XYZ file of C-alpha atoms in Angstrom:
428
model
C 8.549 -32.402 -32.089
C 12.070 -30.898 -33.126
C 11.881 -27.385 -34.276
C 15.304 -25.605 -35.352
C 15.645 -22.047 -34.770
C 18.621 -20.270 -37.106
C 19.787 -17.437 -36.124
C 20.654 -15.325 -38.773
C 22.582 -12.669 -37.063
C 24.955 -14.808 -35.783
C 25.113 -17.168 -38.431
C 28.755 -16.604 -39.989
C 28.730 -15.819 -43.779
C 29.776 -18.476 -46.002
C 32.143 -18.866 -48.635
C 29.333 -18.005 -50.822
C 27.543 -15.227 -49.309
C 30.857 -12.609 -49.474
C 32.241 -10.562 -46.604
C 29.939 -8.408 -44.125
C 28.558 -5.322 -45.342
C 30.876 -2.703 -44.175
C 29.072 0.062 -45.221
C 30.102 0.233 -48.697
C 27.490 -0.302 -51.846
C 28.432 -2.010 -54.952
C 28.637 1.444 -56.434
C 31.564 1.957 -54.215
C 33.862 -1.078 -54.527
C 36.083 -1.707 -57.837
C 36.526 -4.356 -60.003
C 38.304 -6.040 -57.485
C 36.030 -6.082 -55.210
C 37.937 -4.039 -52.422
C 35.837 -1.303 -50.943
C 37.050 2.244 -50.626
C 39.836 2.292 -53.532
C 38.066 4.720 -55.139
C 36.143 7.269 -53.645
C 33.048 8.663 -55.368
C 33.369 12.204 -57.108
C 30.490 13.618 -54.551
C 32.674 12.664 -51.907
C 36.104 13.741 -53.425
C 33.983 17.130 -54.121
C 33.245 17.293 -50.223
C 36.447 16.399 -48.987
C 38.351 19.281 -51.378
C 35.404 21.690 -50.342
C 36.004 21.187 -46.877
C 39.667 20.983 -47.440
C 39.242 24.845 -49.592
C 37.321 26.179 -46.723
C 39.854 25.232 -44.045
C 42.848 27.135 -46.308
C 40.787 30.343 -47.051
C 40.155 30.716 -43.465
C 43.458 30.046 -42.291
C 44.719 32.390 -45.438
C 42.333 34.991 -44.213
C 43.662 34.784 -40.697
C 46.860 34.834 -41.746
C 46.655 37.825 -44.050
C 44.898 39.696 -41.145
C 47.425 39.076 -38.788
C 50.117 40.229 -41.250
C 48.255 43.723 -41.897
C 47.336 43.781 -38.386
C 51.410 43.528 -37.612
C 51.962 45.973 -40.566
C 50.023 48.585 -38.118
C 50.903 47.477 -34.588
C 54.315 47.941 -36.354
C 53.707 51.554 -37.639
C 53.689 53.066 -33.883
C 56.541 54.478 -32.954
C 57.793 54.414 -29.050
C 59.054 57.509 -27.234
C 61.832 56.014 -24.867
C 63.251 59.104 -24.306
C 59.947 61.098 -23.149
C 59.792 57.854 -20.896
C 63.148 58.422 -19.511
C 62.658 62.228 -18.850
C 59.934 61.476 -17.009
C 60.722 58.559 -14.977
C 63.453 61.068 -13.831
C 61.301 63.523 -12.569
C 58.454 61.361 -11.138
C 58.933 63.385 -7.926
C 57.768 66.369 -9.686
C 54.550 65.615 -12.018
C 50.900 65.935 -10.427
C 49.232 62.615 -9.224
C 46.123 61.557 -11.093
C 43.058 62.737 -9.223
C 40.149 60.688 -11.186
C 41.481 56.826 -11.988
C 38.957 56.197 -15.091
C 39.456 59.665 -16.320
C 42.089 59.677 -19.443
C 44.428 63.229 -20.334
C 46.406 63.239 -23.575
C 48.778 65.072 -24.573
C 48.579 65.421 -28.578
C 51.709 67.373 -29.937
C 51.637 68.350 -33.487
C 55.159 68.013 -35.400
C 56.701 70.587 -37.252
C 59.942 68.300 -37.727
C 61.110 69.326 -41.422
C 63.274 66.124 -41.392
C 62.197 62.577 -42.072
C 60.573 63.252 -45.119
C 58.896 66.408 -44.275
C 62.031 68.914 -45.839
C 59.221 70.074 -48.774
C 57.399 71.966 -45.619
C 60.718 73.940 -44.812
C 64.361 74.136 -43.990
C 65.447 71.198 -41.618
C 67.803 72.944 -39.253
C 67.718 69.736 -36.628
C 65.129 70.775 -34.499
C 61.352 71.129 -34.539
C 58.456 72.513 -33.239
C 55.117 72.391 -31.602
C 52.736 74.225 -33.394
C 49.728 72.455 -32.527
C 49.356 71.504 -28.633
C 45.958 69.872 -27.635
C 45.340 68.834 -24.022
C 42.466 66.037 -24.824
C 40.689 65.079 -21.461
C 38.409 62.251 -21.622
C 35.684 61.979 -19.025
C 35.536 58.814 -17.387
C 32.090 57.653 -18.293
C 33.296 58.312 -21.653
C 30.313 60.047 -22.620
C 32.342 63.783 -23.276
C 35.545 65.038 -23.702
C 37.005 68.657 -24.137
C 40.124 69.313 -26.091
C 41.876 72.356 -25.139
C 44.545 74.343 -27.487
C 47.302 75.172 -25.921
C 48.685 78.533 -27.963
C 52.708 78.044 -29.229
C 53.052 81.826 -28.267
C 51.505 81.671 -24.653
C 54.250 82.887 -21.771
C 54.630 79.913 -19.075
C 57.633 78.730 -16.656
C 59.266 76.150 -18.543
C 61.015 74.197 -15.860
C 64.631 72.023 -15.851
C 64.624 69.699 -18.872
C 67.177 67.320 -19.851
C 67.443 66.987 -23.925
C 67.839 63.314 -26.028
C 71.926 63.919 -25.757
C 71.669 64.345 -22.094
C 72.381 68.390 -22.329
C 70.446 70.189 -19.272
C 68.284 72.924 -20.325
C 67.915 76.151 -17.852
C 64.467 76.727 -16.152
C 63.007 79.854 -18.119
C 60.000 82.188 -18.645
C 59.665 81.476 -22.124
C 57.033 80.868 -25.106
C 55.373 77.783 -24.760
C 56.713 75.827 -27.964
C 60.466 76.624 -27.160
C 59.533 73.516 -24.605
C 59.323 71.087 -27.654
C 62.099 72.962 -29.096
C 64.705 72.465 -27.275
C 63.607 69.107 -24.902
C 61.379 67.421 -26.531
C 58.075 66.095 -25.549
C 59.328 65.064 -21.930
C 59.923 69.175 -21.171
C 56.703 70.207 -23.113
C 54.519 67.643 -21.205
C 56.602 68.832 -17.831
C 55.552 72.330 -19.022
C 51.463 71.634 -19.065
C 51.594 69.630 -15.898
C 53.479 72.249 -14.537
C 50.740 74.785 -15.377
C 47.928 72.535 -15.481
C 47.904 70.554 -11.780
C 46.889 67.798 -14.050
C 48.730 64.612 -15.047
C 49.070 63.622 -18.512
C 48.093 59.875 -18.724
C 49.306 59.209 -22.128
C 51.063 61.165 -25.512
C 51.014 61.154 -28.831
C 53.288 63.499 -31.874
C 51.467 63.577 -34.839
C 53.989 64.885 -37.884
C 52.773 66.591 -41.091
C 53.222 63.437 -43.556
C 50.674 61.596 -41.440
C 47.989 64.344 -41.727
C 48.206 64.352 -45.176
C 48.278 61.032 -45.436
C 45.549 60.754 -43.620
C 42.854 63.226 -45.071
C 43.498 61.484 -48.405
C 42.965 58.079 -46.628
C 39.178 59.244 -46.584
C 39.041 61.286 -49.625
C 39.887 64.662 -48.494
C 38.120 66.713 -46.142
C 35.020 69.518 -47.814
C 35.397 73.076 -46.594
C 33.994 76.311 -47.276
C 35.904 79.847 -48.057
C 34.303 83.069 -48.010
C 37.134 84.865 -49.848
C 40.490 83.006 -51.502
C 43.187 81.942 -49.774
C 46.994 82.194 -51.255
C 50.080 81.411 -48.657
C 53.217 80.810 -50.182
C 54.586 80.403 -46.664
C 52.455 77.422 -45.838
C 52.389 76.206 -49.663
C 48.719 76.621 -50.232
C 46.227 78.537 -53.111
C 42.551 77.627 -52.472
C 39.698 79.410 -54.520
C 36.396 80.822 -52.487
C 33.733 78.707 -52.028
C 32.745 74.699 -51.244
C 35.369 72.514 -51.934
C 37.459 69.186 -50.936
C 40.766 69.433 -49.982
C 43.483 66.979 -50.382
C 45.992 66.082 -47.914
C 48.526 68.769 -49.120
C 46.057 71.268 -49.183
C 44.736 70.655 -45.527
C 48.104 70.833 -44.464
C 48.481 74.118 -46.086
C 45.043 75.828 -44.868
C 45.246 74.615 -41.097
C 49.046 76.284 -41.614
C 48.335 79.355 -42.938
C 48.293 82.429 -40.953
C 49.686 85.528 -42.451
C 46.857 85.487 -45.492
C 44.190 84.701 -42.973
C 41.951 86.918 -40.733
C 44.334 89.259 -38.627
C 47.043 86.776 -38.881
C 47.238 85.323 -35.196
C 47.945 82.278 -33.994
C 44.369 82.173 -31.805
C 42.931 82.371 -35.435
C 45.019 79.283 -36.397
C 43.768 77.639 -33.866
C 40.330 77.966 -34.084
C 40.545 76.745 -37.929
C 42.244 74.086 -36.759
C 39.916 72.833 -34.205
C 37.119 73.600 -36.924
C 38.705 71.343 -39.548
C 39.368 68.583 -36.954
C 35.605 68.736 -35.778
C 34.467 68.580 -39.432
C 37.323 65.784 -40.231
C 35.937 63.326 -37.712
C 32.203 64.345 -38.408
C 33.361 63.281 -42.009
C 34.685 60.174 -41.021
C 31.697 58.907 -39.080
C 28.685 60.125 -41.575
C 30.860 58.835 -44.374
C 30.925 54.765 -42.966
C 34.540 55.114 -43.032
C 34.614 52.890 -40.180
C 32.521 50.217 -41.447
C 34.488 50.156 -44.938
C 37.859 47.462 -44.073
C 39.195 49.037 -47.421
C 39.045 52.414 -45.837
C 39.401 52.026 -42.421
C 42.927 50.515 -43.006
C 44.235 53.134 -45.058
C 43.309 55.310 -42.573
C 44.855 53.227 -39.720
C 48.180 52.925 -41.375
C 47.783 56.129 -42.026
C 47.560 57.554 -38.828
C 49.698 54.632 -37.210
C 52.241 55.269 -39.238
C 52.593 59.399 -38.167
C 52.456 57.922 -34.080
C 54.854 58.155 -31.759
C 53.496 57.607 -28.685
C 54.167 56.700 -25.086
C 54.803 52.869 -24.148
C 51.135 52.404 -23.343
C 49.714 53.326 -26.189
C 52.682 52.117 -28.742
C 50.306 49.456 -29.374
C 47.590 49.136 -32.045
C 45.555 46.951 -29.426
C 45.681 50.177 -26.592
C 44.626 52.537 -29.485
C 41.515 50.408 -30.312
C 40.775 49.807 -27.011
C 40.963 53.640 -26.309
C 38.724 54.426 -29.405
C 36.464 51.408 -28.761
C 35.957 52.957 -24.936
C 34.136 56.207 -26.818
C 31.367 54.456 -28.562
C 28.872 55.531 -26.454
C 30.163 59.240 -26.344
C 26.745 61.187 -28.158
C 28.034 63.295 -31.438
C 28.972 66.698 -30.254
C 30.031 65.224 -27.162
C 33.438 66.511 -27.802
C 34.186 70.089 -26.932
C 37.077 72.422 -28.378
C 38.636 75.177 -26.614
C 41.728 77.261 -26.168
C 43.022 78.147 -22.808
C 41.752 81.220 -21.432
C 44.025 84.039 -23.307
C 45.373 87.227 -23.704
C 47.997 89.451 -24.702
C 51.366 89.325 -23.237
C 51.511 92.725 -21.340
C 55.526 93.137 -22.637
C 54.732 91.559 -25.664
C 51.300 91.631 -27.639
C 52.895 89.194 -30.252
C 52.657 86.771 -27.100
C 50.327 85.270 -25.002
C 49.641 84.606 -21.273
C 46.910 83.278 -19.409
C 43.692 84.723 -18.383
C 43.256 84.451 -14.249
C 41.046 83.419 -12.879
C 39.459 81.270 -15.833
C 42.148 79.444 -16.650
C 42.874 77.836 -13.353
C 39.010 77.474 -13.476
C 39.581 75.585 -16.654
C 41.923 73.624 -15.265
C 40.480 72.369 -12.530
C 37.711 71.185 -14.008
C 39.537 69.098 -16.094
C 41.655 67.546 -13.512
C 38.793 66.613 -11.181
C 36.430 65.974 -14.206
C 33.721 68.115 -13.888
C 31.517 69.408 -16.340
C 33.558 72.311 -18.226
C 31.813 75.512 -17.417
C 34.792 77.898 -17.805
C 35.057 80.212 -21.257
C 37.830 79.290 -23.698
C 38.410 80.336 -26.457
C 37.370 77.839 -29.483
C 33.694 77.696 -29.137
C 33.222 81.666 -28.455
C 34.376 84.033 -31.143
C 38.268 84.414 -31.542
C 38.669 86.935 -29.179
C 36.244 86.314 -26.592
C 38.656 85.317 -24.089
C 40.469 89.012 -24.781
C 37.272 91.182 -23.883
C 37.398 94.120 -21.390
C 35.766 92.472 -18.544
C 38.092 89.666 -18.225
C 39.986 89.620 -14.809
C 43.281 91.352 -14.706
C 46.456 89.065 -13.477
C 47.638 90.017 -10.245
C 50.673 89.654 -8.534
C 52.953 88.835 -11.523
C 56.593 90.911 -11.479
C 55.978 91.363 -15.444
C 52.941 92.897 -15.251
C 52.293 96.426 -17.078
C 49.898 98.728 -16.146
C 47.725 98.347 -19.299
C 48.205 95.932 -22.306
C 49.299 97.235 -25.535
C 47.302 96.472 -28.441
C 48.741 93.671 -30.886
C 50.893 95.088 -33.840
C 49.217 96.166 -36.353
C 50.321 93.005 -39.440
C 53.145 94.073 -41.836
C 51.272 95.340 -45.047
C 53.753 93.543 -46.938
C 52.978 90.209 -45.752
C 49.616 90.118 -46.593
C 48.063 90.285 -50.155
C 45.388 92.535 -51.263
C 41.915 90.457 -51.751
C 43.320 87.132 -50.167
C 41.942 87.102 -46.375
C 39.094 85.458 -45.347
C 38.140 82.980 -42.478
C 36.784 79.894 -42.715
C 32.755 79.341 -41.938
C 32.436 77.264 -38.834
C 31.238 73.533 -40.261
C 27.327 73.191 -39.999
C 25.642 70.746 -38.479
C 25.975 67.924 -41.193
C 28.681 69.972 -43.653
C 30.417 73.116 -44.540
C 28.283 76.285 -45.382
C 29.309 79.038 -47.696
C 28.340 82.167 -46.376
């Protein structure tokens, strides 16, 4: 018996029966009959979704990598500190702990470059703020040490920007910026110090103000009113937020302050710095993109650093390196101090603390020698402190400081600040 098997797959279609399926419904093909001439609106809605997503992220990544230019842009690079020394490599301490980081940070007093409202710009400027910041190499501390502008040291051979050679002297510390530049000023601490300085960085007074208002200004507390017409600045007693301008003015001020000396200066500085960063990381600065890069260009933009960290991708690095560092973890000091013995409107070092100090630092150990920042201004000057030896300047007993010109101070406008609490300013 004859049986016929058809085979329906590979039976070809007949005239009658159309072309294969290809995968298109009758919804999908026109009047024509051609599939695909028009595509459905749920499709054309996921091909243009698709096609939106792929240009916001590309116009994302593209505006971040112009704003992260803008700030990798901001940093200026000190060829010339490079150049002075690369010329006396010789010379300069070799690093004694590899993971260990020192820093140089050298506050401006440049009254050029848009800074002329903060004084006469006679073409040179000044260190008034020197911090040695060492950080430990397990990152989990760090101790930044003032450096007083006043403080006696050997300032050695320095070679300026113009290529004029500047005399080895026995001078006050911030004639070293003065006159060379950050190449002789870091030559200066590493001549004292023993230790190298890994890295630099000159902060100038815009970018300070600039950056306190990048975070909304900084809250203090006054016990009594301050009014300095020398460093531009009237602030009422009590709990309040300062500005920009007005920090500028209060970490400034030092004739209508306390006794009027620079170790008081420094102390409120390193006071306002501690409470500034506090601020900034109770305050979610960091976690706000809004704020965080105002107060990146901010601060990038008042930079000028050495080539290796002229970068904003070394900066981050650095700062991303210190995550783990506990709060408090940073320490601030001032070098071991005294009056000058010829001069009690100078400085010079305490001995043997300050090599103490010193050491420490260079072979990172924990800091256990007295300063003067965390102790009461003054500390550092108390009877029992060792007497230098062996120095050809040396008097037999050191003079008291001047008593402060009358004149220069106003009646009912001295006070010092209250040291920050633990989360915020106090008024006494």
């Amino acid at each position: 018996m004859d049986s016929t098997v058809t085979d329906t797959a590979a039976t070809p279609a007949g005239p009658e029966d159309g072309p294969a399926d290809s995968g298109h419904s009758e919804q999908d093909r026109t009047e024509d009959g051609e599939p695909g001439a028009d595509i459905p609106k749920r499709r054309r809605w996921l091909r243009w979704t698709a096609l939106g997503a792929a240009a916001a992220v590309l116009a994302a990544a593209g505006t971040a990598w112009s704003l992260y230019q803008r700030l990798d842009g901001n940093i200026r690079t000190d060829a010339d500190t490079s150049r002075e020394l690369e010329e006396h490599a010789a010379d300069r301490p070799a690093s004694v702990v590899r993971e260990a980081v020192n820093i140089l940070v050298i506050g401006s007093d440049n009254r050029g470059d848009g800074n002329g409202k903060y004084g006469r710009d006679n073409g040179t400027q000044r260190s008034d703020t020197t911090i040695l910041l060492h950080l430990a190499a397990d990152r989990k501390s760090g101790t930044a040490v003032s450096i007083p502008r006043d403080l006696m040291v050997e300032i050695p051979e320095c070679t300026t920007s113009d290529g004029t050679t500047i005399a080895p002297r026995f001078a006050q510390f911030n004639w070293a910026f003065q006159f060379a530049g950050a190449g002789c000023t870091i030559r200066t601490v590493e001549q004292m110090t023993g230790i190298r300085m890994d890295h630099h960085a000159i902060v100038d007074f815009s970018g300070f103000t600039e950056m306190v208002d990048a975070i909304g200004g900084v809250e203090i507390c006054l016990a009594e009113p301050v009014d300095d017409s020398e460093a531009h600045v009237e602030l009422p007693a009590g709990r309040q937020t300062l500005n920009g301008e007005e920090a500028l003015g209060y970490v400034r001020a030092r004739y209508s302050l306390g006794n009027g000396t620079d170790t008081e200066r420094m102390v409120r500085q390193q006071q306002f710095l501690a409470t500034m960063l506090r601020q900034i990381r109770e305050d979610g600065t960091l976690r706000n993109p809004s704020e965080l890069y105002s107060l990146l260009d901010a601060a990038t933009s008042s930079l000028t650093t050495d080539p290796g960290l002229a970068s904003l991708k070394s900066l981050y690095d650095l700062a991303d390196s210190l995550r783990g560092m506990p709060e408090g973890g940073m320490r601030f000091l001032t070098v071991p101090r005294q009056p000058y013995r010829l001069n009690a409107n100078r400085d010079e070092l305490v001995q043997p603390d300050a090599s103490l100090l010193f050491e420490e630092l260079k072979h990172d150990r924990p800091v256990t020698a007295g300063g003067g920042g965390d102790e009461e201004p003054g500390a550092a000057e108390s009877p029992g402190a060792p007497e230098p030896t062996g120095s050809p300047r040396a008097a037999p007993a050191p003079p008291a400081r001047r008593p402060l010109d009358p004149g220069r101070l106003r009646p009912g406008r001295s006070g010092l600040p209250t040291p920050p609490a633990e989360k915020g300013p106090l008024c006494g």
